C-alpha cells in the first residue's frame, strides 16, 4: 500500500504546495485517502467535465488552509464545487456549461426583488468577471477556495455588483470600456485611421462609446467578450448554453445595431452625411467584419 510522500496524489500536492504548508501536510494522517475522496467527489458530481488530477491538485494547493488552521478545514472543503471552479478557470467547455446551468441560473432567485433588466446585467457581468481572465491574470473564479458552497460565493459577488450599480459611478465602472479597449474596435493598425483629423477621431471614439452605452446589456456583453476578449462563437455558445448558430446570429445583430447607433451619433456630432459619413463608418465596420469573418461560417 502506497503511503506518505510516495502516494501519487500527495506527491503532486506537496510539489505544488507553499513551502510553509509542506510540513503540515506531511504530518497529516490519511492525506492520500482524503485527496482521493476530494477528487472522486469532483469527478462524481461533474462526470462530463474533463479535468486532470494534476490540475485539480495544483488548484487545491493554491487554496490550502494556513498552517495552524483547524484540522477539519481541509476535510470540509466543498470539493465538488472546487473541482468545477478549477475546470471553469481552465476554460473547459463542459464546466462552463455546468456553471451556467447549475450556478448562474440560480443566482437571480437569491438576489431578492430586482428588475429583470438589472438581473440580466448582473448575469452578463458575472460571466465576464468570473470566467474571463484580464491582462494575463486567471479568471476570477480561480479565487474560489472551496470554504463554502460555490453558489453562495457567486451570490456574494453578484450582490456586490448590485451595490455598485446603485450609484452612477458604479455603473460607469462596471459597464464602460477604457479608451484603450475601444481602440481595438477602431482598428488602430489601419492606416486609414491615421488620416482622420484629430477632432473627427475624438468624435468617433465618443460616438462609439455612446452607441455601446445605448446597446442592451446582453448585446454589449456579447460584443465585448467576442471582440475585446477574443472569445469564439463556440466558447460563447458554451457559456450561454445556446447553439453556435444562435449565438452567431445574436452577435451579428448586436454588431449591426452598434453600427446603426454609431452612424446616428456621428451624424449628430460631426454634422456629416453621405459619403463622408459612410467613410468614417467603414473603419469600424471593416474591423468588426474582419474579426467575425471565418467564425460564423
PDB file of C-alpha atoms in Angstrom:
ATOM      1  CA  UNK A   1       0.000   0.000   0.000  1.00  0.00           C
ATOM      2  CA  UNK A   2       1.428   3.359  -1.018  1.00  0.00           C
ATOM      3  CA  UNK A   3       1.617   5.889   1.792  1.00  0.00           C
ATOM      4  CA  UNK A   4       3.073   9.225   2.821  1.00  0.00           C
ATOM      5  CA  UNK A   5       5.085  11.191   0.290  1.00  0.00           C
ATOM      6  CA  UNK A   6       5.258   8.158  -2.026  1.00  0.00           C
ATOM      7  CA  UNK A   7       1.499   8.302  -2.602  1.00  0.00           C
ATOM      8  CA  UNK A   8       0.809   9.802  -6.062  1.00  0.00           C
ATOM      9  CA  UNK A   9      -1.754  12.452  -5.112  1.00  0.00           C
ATOM     10  CA  UNK A  10       0.158  13.513  -2.014  1.00  0.00           C
ATOM     11  CA  UNK A  11       3.344  13.817  -4.032  1.00  0.00           C
ATOM     12  CA  UNK A  12       1.688  16.160  -6.546  1.00  0.00           C
ATOM     13  CA  UNK A  13       0.142  18.279  -3.808  1.00  0.00           C
ATOM     14  CA  UNK A  14       3.424  18.594  -1.902  1.00  0.00           C
ATOM     15  CA  UNK A  15       5.219  19.677  -5.060  1.00  0.00           C
ATOM     16  CA  UNK A  16       2.709  22.480  -5.605  1.00  0.00           C
ATOM     17  CA  UNK A  17       2.002  23.490  -2.014  1.00  0.00           C
ATOM     18  CA  UNK A  18       3.529  26.645  -0.479  1.00  0.00           C
ATOM     19  CA  UNK A  19       6.667  25.777   1.447  1.00  0.00           C
ATOM     20  CA  UNK A  20       5.165  26.756   4.799  1.00  0.00           C
ATOM     21  CA  UNK A  21       2.364  24.178   4.316  1.00  0.00           C
ATOM     22  CA  UNK A  22       4.500  21.157   3.442  1.00  0.00           C
ATOM     23  CA  UNK A  23       5.486  20.003   6.924  1.00  0.00           C
ATOM     24  CA  UNK A  24       1.871  20.377   7.998  1.00  0.00           C
ATOM     25  CA  UNK A  25       0.759  18.205   5.073  1.00  0.00           C
ATOM     26  CA  UNK A  26       3.435  15.576   5.685  1.00  0.00           C
ATOM     27  CA  UNK A  27       2.111  15.093   9.209  1.00  0.00           C
ATOM     28  CA  UNK A  28      -1.488  14.710   8.041  1.00  0.00           C
ATOM     29  CA  UNK A  29      -2.787  11.163   8.715  1.00  0.00           C
ATOM     30  CA  UNK A  30      -4.601   9.638   5.767  1.00  0.00           C
ATOM     31  CA  UNK A  31      -3.872  12.556   3.435  1.00  0.00           C
ATOM     32  CA  UNK A  32      -3.783  10.371   0.318  1.00  0.00           C
ATOM     33  CA  UNK A  33      -7.210   8.928   1.070  1.00  0.00           C
ATOM     34  CA  UNK A  34      -8.579  12.426   1.747  1.00  0.00           C
ATOM     35  CA  UNK A  35      -7.256  13.749  -1.564  1.00  0.00           C
ATOM     36  CA  UNK A  36      -8.641  10.744  -3.402  1.00  0.00           C
ATOM     37  CA  UNK A  37     -12.011  11.410  -1.804  1.00  0.00           C
ATOM     38  CA  UNK A  38     -11.991  15.062  -2.865  1.00  0.00           C
ATOM     39  CA  UNK A  39     -11.026  14.116  -6.407  1.00  0.00           C
ATOM     40  CA  UNK A  40     -13.704  11.434  -6.531  1.00  0.00           C
ATOM     41  CA  UNK A  41     -16.310  13.917  -5.290  1.00  0.00           C
ATOM     42  CA  UNK A  42     -15.497  16.272  -8.148  1.00  0.00           C
ATOM     43  CA  UNK A  43     -15.451  13.572 -10.800  1.00  0.00           C
ATOM     44  CA  UNK A  44     -18.691  12.102  -9.481  1.00  0.00           C
ATOM     45  CA  UNK A  45     -20.517  15.426  -9.386  1.00  0.00           C
ATOM     46  CA  UNK A  46     -19.367  16.503 -12.852  1.00  0.00           C
ATOM     47  CA  UNK A  47     -18.789  13.332 -14.893  1.00  0.00           C
ATOM     48  CA  UNK A  48     -18.731  15.144 -18.245  1.00  0.00           C
ATOM     49  CA  UNK A  49     -16.081  17.665 -17.148  1.00  0.00           C
ATOM     50  CA  UNK A  50     -12.560  16.843 -18.292  1.00  0.00           C
ATOM     51  CA  UNK A  51     -10.008  17.837 -15.656  1.00  0.00           C
ATOM     52  CA  UNK A  52      -6.769  16.058 -14.846  1.00  0.00           C
ATOM     53  CA  UNK A  53      -5.977  15.132 -11.242  1.00  0.00           C
ATOM     54  CA  UNK A  54      -2.800  17.225 -11.551  1.00  0.00           C
ATOM     55  CA  UNK A  55      -4.804  20.321 -12.470  1.00  0.00           C
ATOM     56  CA  UNK A  56      -7.204  19.817  -9.582  1.00  0.00           C
ATOM     57  CA  UNK A  57      -4.393  19.273  -7.063  1.00  0.00           C
ATOM     58  CA  UNK A  58      -2.493  22.276  -8.368  1.00  0.00           C
ATOM     59  CA  UNK A  59      -5.631  24.342  -7.842  1.00  0.00           C
ATOM     60  CA  UNK A  60      -6.161  22.844  -4.399  1.00  0.00           C
ATOM     61  CA  UNK A  61      -2.564  23.680  -3.461  1.00  0.00           C
ATOM     62  CA  UNK A  62      -3.299  27.371  -4.095  1.00  0.00           C
ATOM     63  CA  UNK A  63      -6.121  27.294  -1.581  1.00  0.00           C
ATOM     64  CA  UNK A  64      -4.725  25.192   1.232  1.00  0.00           C
ATOM     65  CA  UNK A  65      -5.676  26.355   4.722  1.00  0.00           C
ATOM     66  CA  UNK A  66      -2.966  28.290   6.532  1.00  0.00           C
ATOM     67  CA  UNK A  67      -0.723  26.402   8.974  1.00  0.00           C
ATOM     68  CA  UNK A  68      -2.451  26.115  12.304  1.00  0.00           C
ATOM     69  CA  UNK A  69      -5.914  26.158  10.757  1.00  0.00           C
ATOM     70  CA  UNK A  70      -8.474  23.785  12.278  1.00  0.00           C
ATOM     71  CA  UNK A  71      -7.780  20.201  11.292  1.00  0.00           C
ATOM     72  CA  UNK A  72     -11.202  19.881   9.701  1.00  0.00           C
ATOM     73  CA  UNK A  73     -10.555  22.785   7.309  1.00  0.00           C
ATOM     74  CA  UNK A  74      -9.087  20.548   4.624  1.00  0.00           C
ATOM     75  CA  UNK A  75     -11.572  17.756   5.243  1.00  0.00           C
ATOM     76  CA  UNK A  76     -14.583  20.055   4.948  1.00  0.00           C
ATOM     77  CA  UNK A  77     -13.714  21.594   1.597  1.00  0.00           C
ATOM     78  CA  UNK A  78     -16.573  21.752  -0.891  1.00  0.00           C
ATOM     79  CA  UNK A  79     -14.536  19.550  -3.197  1.00  0.00           C
ATOM     80  CA  UNK A  80     -17.080  19.128  -5.984  1.00  0.00           C
ATOM     81  CA  UNK A  81     -17.545  22.903  -6.231  1.00  0.00           C
ATOM     82  CA  UNK A  82     -13.783  23.456  -6.135  1.00  0.00           C
ATOM     83  CA  UNK A  83     -13.395  20.917  -8.937  1.00  0.00           C
ATOM     84  CA  UNK A  84     -15.937  22.761 -11.090  1.00  0.00           C
ATOM     85  CA  UNK A  85     -14.348  26.163 -10.379  1.00  0.00           C
ATOM     86  CA  UNK A  86     -10.923  24.817 -11.319  1.00  0.00           C
ATOM     87  CA  UNK A  87     -12.235  23.442 -14.621  1.00  0.00           C
ATOM     88  CA  UNK A  88     -14.032  26.734 -15.371  1.00  0.00           C
ATOM     89  CA  UNK A  89     -10.804  28.647 -14.738  1.00  0.00           C
ATOM     90  CA  UNK A  90      -9.180  26.439 -17.373  1.00  0.00           C
ATOM     91  CA  UNK A  91     -11.998  27.176 -19.827  1.00  0.00           C
ATOM     92  CA  UNK A  92     -13.193  23.571 -20.009  1.00  0.00           C
ATOM     93  CA  UNK A  93     -16.364  23.677 -22.165  1.00  0.00           C
ATOM     94  CA  UNK A  94     -18.479  21.241 -20.165  1.00  0.00           C
ATOM     95  CA  UNK A  95     -17.516  23.004 -16.946  1.00  0.00           C
ATOM     96  CA  UNK A  96     -18.629  26.358 -18.357  1.00  0.00           C
ATOM     97  CA  UNK A  97     -21.925  24.823 -19.387  1.00  0.00           C
ATOM     98  CA  UNK A  98     -22.400  23.245 -15.948  1.00  0.00           C
ATOM     99  CA  UNK A  99     -21.597  26.564 -14.264  1.00  0.00           C
ATOM    100  CA  UNK A 100     -24.219  28.288 -16.401  1.00  0.00           C
ATOM    101  CA  UNK A 101     -26.885  25.671 -15.722  1.00  0.00           C
ATOM    102  CA  UNK A 102     -26.247  24.808 -12.078  1.00  0.00           C
ATOM    103  CA  UNK A 103     -24.901  28.049 -10.632  1.00  0.00           C
ATOM    104  CA  UNK A 104     -25.627  31.185 -12.677  1.00  0.00           C
ATOM    105  CA  UNK A 105     -29.256  30.301 -13.330  1.00  0.00           C
ATOM    106  CA  UNK A 106     -29.873  30.075  -9.576  1.00  0.00           C
ATOM    107  CA  UNK A 107     -28.345  33.466  -8.745  1.00  0.00           C
ATOM    108  CA  UNK A 108     -31.348  35.735  -9.584  1.00  0.00           C
ATOM    109  CA  UNK A 109     -33.608  33.954  -7.085  1.00  0.00           C
ATOM    110  CA  UNK A 110     -31.064  34.747  -4.347  1.00  0.00           C
ATOM    111  CA  UNK A 111     -30.772  38.479  -5.062  1.00  0.00           C
ATOM    112  CA  UNK A 112     -34.236  39.483  -3.935  1.00  0.00           C
ATOM    113  CA  UNK A 113     -36.709  41.558  -5.902  1.00  0.00           C
ATOM    114  CA  UNK A 114     -34.861  43.337  -8.710  1.00  0.00           C
ATOM    115  CA  UNK A 115     -35.934  44.484 -12.185  1.00  0.00           C
ATOM    116  CA  UNK A 116     -35.432  41.859 -14.866  1.00  0.00           C
ATOM    117  CA  UNK A 117     -33.095  44.186 -16.764  1.00  0.00           C
ATOM    118  CA  UNK A 118     -30.881  44.603 -13.705  1.00  0.00           C
ATOM    119  CA  UNK A 119     -30.714  40.857 -13.153  1.00  0.00           C
ATOM    120  CA  UNK A 120     -29.742  40.344 -16.777  1.00  0.00           C
ATOM    121  CA  UNK A 121     -26.954  42.926 -16.455  1.00  0.00           C
ATOM    122  CA  UNK A 122     -25.649  41.215 -13.335  1.00  0.00           C
ATOM    123  CA  UNK A 123     -25.554  37.814 -15.035  1.00  0.00           C
ATOM    124  CA  UNK A 124     -23.703  39.264 -18.008  1.00  0.00           C
ATOM    125  CA  UNK A 125     -21.130  40.842 -15.734  1.00  0.00           C
ATOM    126  CA  UNK A 126     -20.731  37.662 -13.707  1.00  0.00           C
ATOM    127  CA  UNK A 127     -19.872  35.761 -16.869  1.00  0.00           C
ATOM    128  CA  UNK A 128     -17.251  38.328 -17.755  1.00  0.00           C
ATOM    129  CA  UNK A 129     -15.807  38.949 -14.312  1.00  0.00           C
ATOM    130  CA  UNK A 130     -15.660  35.306 -13.215  1.00  0.00           C
ATOM    131  CA  UNK A 131     -14.941  33.406 -16.429  1.00  0.00           C
ATOM    132  CA  UNK A 132     -12.612  35.713 -18.373  1.00  0.00           C
ATOM    133  CA  UNK A 133      -9.026  36.463 -17.451  1.00  0.00           C
ATOM    134  CA  UNK A 134      -7.934  40.102 -17.747  1.00  0.00           C
ATOM    135  CA  UNK A 135      -4.407  41.268 -18.577  1.00  0.00           C
ATOM    136  CA  UNK A 136      -2.945  37.792 -18.396  1.00  0.00           C
ATOM    137  CA  UNK A 137      -4.448  37.100 -14.972  1.00  0.00           C
ATOM    138  CA  UNK A 138      -6.527  33.948 -14.492  1.00  0.00           C
ATOM    139  CA  UNK A 139     -10.331  34.248 -14.394  1.00  0.00           C
ATOM    140  CA  UNK A 140     -11.597  35.400 -11.027  1.00  0.00           C
ATOM    141  CA  UNK A 141     -13.374  32.106 -10.434  1.00  0.00           C
ATOM    142  CA  UNK A 142      -9.891  30.724  -9.758  1.00  0.00           C
ATOM    143  CA  UNK A 143     -10.060  32.672  -6.464  1.00  0.00           C
ATOM    144  CA  UNK A 144     -12.842  30.457  -5.139  1.00  0.00           C
ATOM    145  CA  UNK A 145     -11.251  28.422  -2.322  1.00  0.00           C
ATOM    146  CA  UNK A 146     -13.975  25.888  -1.573  1.00  0.00           C
ATOM    147  CA  UNK A 147     -14.625  27.061   2.003  1.00  0.00           C
ATOM    148  CA  UNK A 148     -18.346  27.376   1.329  1.00  0.00           C
ATOM    149  CA  UNK A 149     -20.758  26.488  -1.494  1.00  0.00           C
ATOM    150  CA  UNK A 150     -19.819  27.903  -4.896  1.00  0.00           C
ATOM    151  CA  UNK A 151     -23.341  29.259  -5.395  1.00  0.00           C
ATOM    152  CA  UNK A 152     -23.087  31.251  -2.151  1.00  0.00           C
ATOM    153  CA  UNK A 153     -19.708  32.661  -3.215  1.00  0.00           C
ATOM    154  CA  UNK A 154     -21.096  33.721  -6.615  1.00  0.00           C
ATOM    155  CA  UNK A 155     -24.145  35.247  -4.935  1.00  0.00           C
ATOM    156  CA  UNK A 156     -21.877  37.416  -2.781  1.00  0.00           C
ATOM    157  CA  UNK A 157     -20.022  38.618  -5.886  1.00  0.00           C
ATOM    158  CA  UNK A 158     -23.366  39.355  -7.551  1.00  0.00           C
ATOM    159  CA  UNK A 159     -24.670  41.239  -4.509  1.00  0.00           C
ATOM    160  CA  UNK A 160     -21.593  43.458  -4.551  1.00  0.00           C
ATOM    161  CA  UNK A 161     -22.223  44.201  -8.208  1.00  0.00           C
ATOM    162  CA  UNK A 162     -25.790  45.188  -7.429  1.00  0.00           C
ATOM    163  CA  UNK A 163     -24.479  47.503  -4.738  1.00  0.00           C
ATOM    164  CA  UNK A 164     -22.032  49.088  -7.159  1.00  0.00           C
ATOM    165  CA  UNK A 165     -24.827  49.578  -9.682  1.00  0.00           C
ATOM    166  CA  UNK A 166     -26.809  51.620  -7.172  1.00  0.00           C
ATOM    167  CA  UNK A 167     -24.692  54.656  -7.978  1.00  0.00           C
ATOM    168  CA  UNK A 168     -23.926  56.199 -11.339  1.00  0.00           C
ATOM    169  CA  UNK A 169     -20.215  55.889 -10.658  1.00  0.00           C
ATOM    170  CA  UNK A 170     -20.676  52.210 -10.012  1.00  0.00           C
ATOM    171  CA  UNK A 171     -22.474  51.666 -13.300  1.00  0.00           C
ATOM    172  CA  UNK A 172     -19.768  53.590 -15.100  1.00  0.00           C
ATOM    173  CA  UNK A 173     -17.082  51.389 -13.565  1.00  0.00           C
ATOM    174  CA  UNK A 174     -18.921  48.173 -14.373  1.00  0.00           C
ATOM    175  CA  UNK A 175     -20.091  48.799 -17.894  1.00  0.00           C
ATOM    176  CA  UNK A 176     -17.736  51.261 -19.569  1.00  0.00           C
ATOM    177  CA  UNK A 177     -14.706  50.207 -21.526  1.00  0.00           C
ATOM    178  CA  UNK A 178     -11.460  52.175 -21.165  1.00  0.00           C
ATOM    179  CA  UNK A 179     -10.373  54.154 -24.228  1.00  0.00           C
ATOM    180  CA  UNK A 180      -7.536  51.716 -24.979  1.00  0.00           C
ATOM    181  CA  UNK A 181     -10.060  48.879 -25.199  1.00  0.00           C
ATOM    182  CA  UNK A 182     -12.324  50.838 -27.516  1.00  0.00           C
ATOM    183  CA  UNK A 183      -9.331  51.462 -29.751  1.00  0.00           C
ATOM    184  CA  UNK A 184      -9.366  47.764 -30.615  1.00  0.00           C
ATOM    185  CA  UNK A 185     -12.747  48.289 -32.239  1.00  0.00           C
ATOM    186  CA  UNK A 186     -11.385  51.264 -34.171  1.00  0.00           C
ATOM    187  CA  UNK A 187      -8.635  49.312 -35.962  1.00  0.00           C
ATOM    188  CA  UNK A 188      -5.597  51.268 -34.666  1.00  0.00           C
ATOM    189  CA  UNK A 189      -3.386  49.387 -37.137  1.00  0.00           C
ATOM    190  CA  UNK A 190      -5.478  50.600 -40.067  1.00  0.00           C
ATOM    191  CA  UNK A 191      -3.554  53.308 -41.995  1.00  0.00           C
ATOM    192  CA  UNK A 192      -6.840  54.951 -42.939  1.00  0.00           C
ATOM    193  CA  UNK A 193      -7.285  55.840 -39.282  1.00  0.00           C
ATOM    194  CA  UNK A 194      -4.166  57.996 -39.369  1.00  0.00           C
ATOM    195  CA  UNK A 195      -5.617  60.353 -41.955  1.00  0.00           C
ATOM    196  CA  UNK A 196      -8.583  61.292 -39.787  1.00  0.00           C
ATOM    197  CA  UNK A 197      -8.451  64.763 -38.355  1.00  0.00           C
ATOM    198  CA  UNK A 198      -7.917  64.770 -34.594  1.00  0.00           C
ATOM    199  CA  UNK A 199     -11.365  66.197 -33.953  1.00  0.00           C
ATOM    200  CA  UNK A 200     -13.012  63.539 -36.134  1.00  0.00           C
ATOM    201  CA  UNK A 201     -11.109  60.758 -34.385  1.00  0.00           C
ATOM    202  CA  UNK A 202     -12.171  62.028 -30.986  1.00  0.00           C
ATOM    203  CA  UNK A 203     -15.787  62.359 -32.123  1.00  0.00           C
ATOM    204  CA  UNK A 204     -15.621  58.829 -33.481  1.00  0.00           C
ATOM    205  CA  UNK A 205     -14.480  57.457 -30.110  1.00  0.00           C
ATOM    206  CA  UNK A 206     -17.201  59.400 -28.315  1.00  0.00           C
ATOM    207  CA  UNK A 207     -19.832  58.222 -30.807  1.00  0.00           C
ATOM    208  CA  UNK A 208     -18.796  54.600 -30.406  1.00  0.00           C
ATOM    209  CA  UNK A 209     -18.811  54.900 -26.617  1.00  0.00           C
ATOM    210  CA  UNK A 210     -22.308  56.406 -26.705  1.00  0.00           C
ATOM    211  CA  UNK A 211     -23.501  53.695 -29.090  1.00  0.00           C
ATOM    212  CA  UNK A 212     -22.122  50.957 -26.838  1.00  0.00           C
ATOM    213  CA  UNK A 213     -23.829  52.505 -23.820  1.00  0.00           C
ATOM    214  CA  UNK A 214     -27.149  52.521 -25.693  1.00  0.00           C
ATOM    215  CA  UNK A 215     -26.991  48.804 -26.520  1.00  0.00           C
ATOM    216  CA  UNK A 216     -28.932  46.314 -24.406  1.00  0.00           C
ATOM    217  CA  UNK A 217     -26.553  44.793 -21.869  1.00  0.00           C
ATOM    218  CA  UNK A 218     -26.681  41.319 -23.414  1.00  0.00           C
ATOM    219  CA  UNK A 219     -25.596  42.667 -26.795  1.00  0.00           C
ATOM    220  CA  UNK A 220     -22.904  44.842 -25.221  1.00  0.00           C
ATOM    221  CA  UNK A 221     -21.599  41.844 -23.308  1.00  0.00           C
ATOM    222  CA  UNK A 222     -21.513  39.641 -26.408  1.00  0.00           C
ATOM    223  CA  UNK A 223     -19.575  42.237 -28.405  1.00  0.00           C
ATOM    224  CA  UNK A 224     -17.190  42.849 -25.511  1.00  0.00           C
ATOM    225  CA  UNK A 225     -16.486  39.153 -24.996  1.00  0.00           C
ATOM    226  CA  UNK A 226     -16.135  38.409 -28.709  1.00  0.00           C
ATOM    227  CA  UNK A 227     -14.245  41.453 -29.977  1.00  0.00           C
ATOM    228  CA  UNK A 228     -12.312  42.655 -26.954  1.00  0.00           C
ATOM    229  CA  UNK A 229     -11.659  39.344 -25.203  1.00  0.00           C
ATOM    230  CA  UNK A 230     -11.447  37.184 -28.319  1.00  0.00           C
ATOM    231  CA  UNK A 231     -13.984  34.500 -27.345  1.00  0.00           C
ATOM    232  CA  UNK A 232     -15.025  32.333 -30.268  1.00  0.00           C
ATOM    233  CA  UNK A 233     -18.627  31.562 -31.145  1.00  0.00           C
ATOM    234  CA  UNK A 234     -18.141  28.049 -29.789  1.00  0.00           C
ATOM    235  CA  UNK A 235     -16.928  29.387 -26.433  1.00  0.00           C
ATOM    236  CA  UNK A 236     -19.813  31.860 -26.205  1.00  0.00           C
ATOM    237  CA  UNK A 237     -22.302  29.146 -27.118  1.00  0.00           C
ATOM    238  CA  UNK A 238     -20.959  27.003 -24.287  1.00  0.00           C
ATOM    239  CA  UNK A 239     -21.088  29.848 -21.771  1.00  0.00           C
ATOM    240  CA  UNK A 240     -24.672  30.753 -22.653  1.00  0.00           C
ATOM    241  CA  UNK A 241     -25.928  27.211 -23.180  1.00  0.00           C
ATOM    242  CA  UNK A 242     -27.140  28.047 -26.700  1.00  0.00           C
ATOM    243  CA  UNK A 243     -26.341  26.716 -30.143  1.00  0.00           C
ATOM    244  CA  UNK A 244     -23.418  28.149 -32.077  1.00  0.00           C
ATOM    245  CA  UNK A 245     -25.703  29.417 -34.842  1.00  0.00           C
ATOM    246  CA  UNK A 246     -27.936  31.181 -32.330  1.00  0.00           C
ATOM    247  CA  UNK A 247     -25.004  32.943 -30.662  1.00  0.00           C
ATOM    248  CA  UNK A 248     -23.533  33.894 -34.045  1.00  0.00           C
ATOM    249  CA  UNK A 249     -26.868  35.438 -35.005  1.00  0.00           C
ATOM    250  CA  UNK A 250     -27.055  37.400 -31.741  1.00  0.00           C
ATOM    251  CA  UNK A 251     -23.510  38.727 -32.213  1.00  0.00           C
ATOM    252  CA  UNK A 252     -24.272  39.763 -35.802  1.00  0.00           C
ATOM    253  CA  UNK A 253     -27.456  41.524 -34.695  1.00  0.00           C
ATOM    254  CA  UNK A 254     -25.579  43.318 -31.931  1.00  0.00           C
ATOM    255  CA  UNK A 255     -22.930  44.433 -34.390  1.00  0.00           C
ATOM    256  CA  UNK A 256     -25.499  45.823 -36.808  1.00  0.00           C
ATOM    257  CA  UNK A 257     -27.295  47.667 -34.023  1.00  0.00           C
ATOM    258  CA  UNK A 258     -23.951  49.107 -32.884  1.00  0.00           C
ATOM    259  CA  UNK A 259     -23.219  50.325 -36.395  1.00  0.00           C
ATOM    260  CA  UNK A 260     -26.641  51.974 -36.728  1.00  0.00           C
ATOM    261  CA  UNK A 261     -26.263  53.712 -33.374  1.00  0.00           C
ATOM    262  CA  UNK A 262     -22.709  54.804 -34.195  1.00  0.00           C
ATOM    263  CA  UNK A 263     -23.848  56.227 -37.525  1.00  0.00           C
ATOM    264  CA  UNK A 264     -26.580  58.222 -35.790  1.00  0.00           C
ATOM    265  CA  UNK A 265     -24.131  59.561 -33.190  1.00  0.00           C
ATOM    266  CA  UNK A 266     -21.539  60.515 -35.801  1.00  0.00           C
ATOM    267  CA  UNK A 267     -24.073  62.298 -37.934  1.00  0.00           C
ATOM    268  CA  UNK A 268     -25.191  64.337 -34.923  1.00  0.00           C
ATOM    269  CA  UNK A 269     -21.690  65.114 -33.631  1.00  0.00           C
ATOM    270  CA  UNK A 270     -19.893  65.898 -36.902  1.00  0.00           C
ATOM    271  CA  UNK A 271     -22.826  67.203 -38.935  1.00  0.00           C
ATOM    272  CA  UNK A 272     -21.826  64.797 -41.682  1.00  0.00           C
ATOM    273  CA  UNK A 273     -23.862  62.913 -44.207  1.00  0.00           C
ATOM    274  CA  UNK A 274     -23.459  60.895 -47.361  1.00  0.00           C
ATOM    275  CA  UNK A 275     -20.092  59.548 -48.483  1.00  0.00           C
ATOM    276  CA  UNK A 276     -18.010  61.303 -45.836  1.00  0.00           C
ATOM    277  CA  UNK A 277     -20.055  59.800 -43.028  1.00  0.00           C
ATOM    278  CA  UNK A 278     -20.023  56.339 -44.612  1.00  0.00           C
ATOM    279  CA  UNK A 279     -16.243  56.577 -44.978  1.00  0.00           C
ATOM    280  CA  UNK A 280     -15.833  57.016 -41.240  1.00  0.00           C
ATOM    281  CA  UNK A 281     -18.310  54.236 -40.518  1.00  0.00           C
ATOM    282  CA  UNK A 282     -16.358  51.935 -42.807  1.00  0.00           C
ATOM    283  CA  UNK A 283     -13.480  51.890 -40.332  1.00  0.00           C
ATOM    284  CA  UNK A 284     -15.418  50.253 -37.547  1.00  0.00           C
ATOM    285  CA  UNK A 285     -17.403  48.043 -39.943  1.00  0.00           C
ATOM    286  CA  UNK A 286     -14.261  46.651 -41.568  1.00  0.00           C
ATOM    287  CA  UNK A 287     -12.761  45.872 -38.178  1.00  0.00           C
ATOM    288  CA  UNK A 288     -15.854  44.051 -36.956  1.00  0.00           C
ATOM    289  CA  UNK A 289     -16.237  42.156 -40.227  1.00  0.00           C
ATOM    290  CA  UNK A 290     -12.591  41.118 -40.083  1.00  0.00           C
ATOM    291  CA  UNK A 291     -12.969  39.706 -36.593  1.00  0.00           C
ATOM    292  CA  UNK A 292     -16.200  37.914 -37.381  1.00  0.00           C
ATOM    293  CA  UNK A 293     -15.012  36.519 -40.702  1.00  0.00           C
ATOM    294  CA  UNK A 294     -14.421  32.805 -40.550  1.00  0.00           C
ATOM    295  CA  UNK A 295     -16.055  32.404 -37.140  1.00  0.00           C
ATOM    296  CA  UNK A 296     -19.598  32.441 -38.461  1.00  0.00           C
ATOM    297  CA  UNK A 297     -19.090  30.194 -41.469  1.00  0.00           C
TER     298      UNK A 297
END
